[in-house]
Short mmCIF file of C-alpha atoms in Angstrom, two decimals:
data_model
loop_
_atom_site.label_atom_id
_atom_site.label_comp_id
_atom_site.label_asym_id
_atom_site.label_seq_id
_atom_site.Cartn_x
_atom_site.Cartn_y
_atom_site.Cartn_z
CA MET A 21 19.49 2.76 -13.09
CA PRO A 22 20.87 0.72 -10.20
CA LYS A 23 24.03 -1.32 -10.75
CA LEU A 24 23.93 -5.01 -9.87
CA THR A 25 27.28 -6.70 -9.34
CA VAL A 26 27.22 -10.49 -9.25
CA GLU A 27 30.36 -12.08 -7.82
CA GLY A 28 32.27 -13.95 -10.49
CA VAL A 29 29.88 -12.84 -13.24
CA GLY A 30 30.06 -9.06 -13.73
CA GLU A 31 28.28 -5.73 -13.37
CA PHE A 32 24.89 -4.97 -14.89
CA GLU A 33 22.57 -1.98 -15.16
CA VAL A 34 19.11 -2.98 -13.90
CA PRO A 35 15.79 -1.15 -14.31
CA SER A 36 14.82 0.45 -11.02
CA GLY A 37 12.13 -1.54 -9.21
CA LYS A 38 12.89 -4.84 -10.95
CA ARG A 39 12.87 -7.95 -8.75
CA LEU A 40 16.38 -9.16 -8.02
CA VAL A 41 15.57 -12.74 -9.05
CA LEU A 42 14.58 -11.51 -12.52
CA ALA A 43 17.61 -9.22 -12.79
CA LEU A 44 19.87 -12.17 -12.00
CA GLU A 45 18.30 -14.18 -14.81
CA GLU A 46 17.64 -11.52 -17.42
CA GLU A 47 20.44 -8.98 -17.01
CA ALA A 48 23.18 -11.18 -15.50
CA GLY A 49 22.19 -14.28 -17.49
CA ILE A 50 22.67 -16.73 -14.65
CA ASP A 51 20.60 -19.81 -13.86
CA GLN A 52 19.14 -18.56 -10.57
CA LEU A 53 16.83 -21.11 -8.99
CA HIS A 54 13.30 -20.10 -8.06
CA ALA A 55 10.30 -22.36 -7.83
CA CYS A 56 7.40 -20.69 -6.02
CA GLY A 57 6.74 -17.80 -8.39
CA GLY A 58 8.02 -15.06 -6.09
CA HIS A 59 5.92 -15.81 -3.01
CA ALA A 60 8.78 -16.47 -0.52
CA ARG A 61 7.70 -20.06 0.05
CA CYS A 62 10.43 -22.27 -1.36
CA THR A 63 13.65 -20.35 -0.48
CA THR A 64 15.34 -21.63 -3.64
CA CYS A 65 16.22 -18.08 -4.81
CA ARG A 66 18.79 -17.51 -2.06
CA VAL A 67 21.49 -14.89 -2.42
CA GLU A 68 24.19 -13.62 -0.12
CA PHE A 69 24.79 -9.86 -0.05
CA LEU A 70 28.37 -8.67 -0.21
CA ASP A 71 27.40 -4.99 -0.35
CA GLY A 72 24.26 -2.88 -0.56
CA GLU A 73 21.91 -5.21 1.31
CA PRO A 74 18.47 -3.59 1.61
CA LYS A 75 17.65 -2.62 5.18
CA SER A 76 14.00 -3.56 4.82
CA MET A 77 12.59 -7.06 4.43
CA THR A 78 9.10 -8.18 3.48
CA ALA A 79 7.08 -9.94 6.17
CA ALA A 80 6.92 -13.03 3.94
CA GLU A 81 10.72 -13.17 3.61
CA ARG A 82 11.29 -12.55 7.31
CA ASP A 83 8.79 -15.21 8.34
CA VAL A 84 10.04 -17.97 6.03
CA LEU A 85 13.70 -17.37 6.87
CA LYS A 86 12.91 -17.43 10.58
CA ALA A 87 10.75 -20.57 10.28
CA ARG A 88 13.57 -22.40 8.48
CA GLY A 89 16.30 -21.07 10.76
CA LEU A 90 18.17 -19.43 7.87
CA THR A 91 20.53 -16.52 8.50
CA GLY A 92 23.02 -14.61 6.37
CA ILE A 93 20.98 -15.01 3.21
CA ARG A 94 18.13 -13.19 1.50
CA LEU A 95 15.45 -14.26 -0.95
CA SER A 96 15.98 -12.60 -4.31
CA CYS A 97 12.29 -12.89 -5.20
CA GLN A 98 11.45 -10.47 -2.39
CA ILE A 99 14.02 -7.77 -3.17
CA LEU A 100 13.56 -4.85 -5.54
CA CYS A 101 16.58 -3.39 -7.30
CA GLU A 102 16.37 0.21 -6.12
CA HIS A 103 20.05 0.93 -5.44
CA ASP A 104 23.49 -0.50 -6.23
CA MET A 105 24.14 -3.93 -4.74
CA THR A 106 26.66 -6.74 -4.88
CA VAL A 107 25.54 -10.33 -4.41
CA ARG A 108 26.78 -13.89 -4.47
CA ALA A 109 24.27 -16.13 -6.26
CA ILE A 110 24.30 -19.24 -4.09
CA SER A 111 21.26 -21.07 -5.46
CA ARG A 112 22.01 -21.88 -9.06
CA LEU A 113 20.98 -24.71 -11.32
CA ALA A 114 24.58 -25.51 -12.34
#
């Protein structure tokens, strides 16, 4: 099982293949924003990788980030937990 470390929150074991946005909510218990249902449209599920950033990116994520001029962030709805990673959850309800 991959290990997800969330800055300021803790470390969590996550089922392999689980979407990062769901792991942040369900395993880490944080109030991660997400509004479009995982379709990379709203960009509310933003995270910043501190370690273990996936090298690949979905076309949907790449296109929406480029269209909005966003750099240095990723969309947690488009990332599968397949290896250890450390993130900063920057789009939270609180």
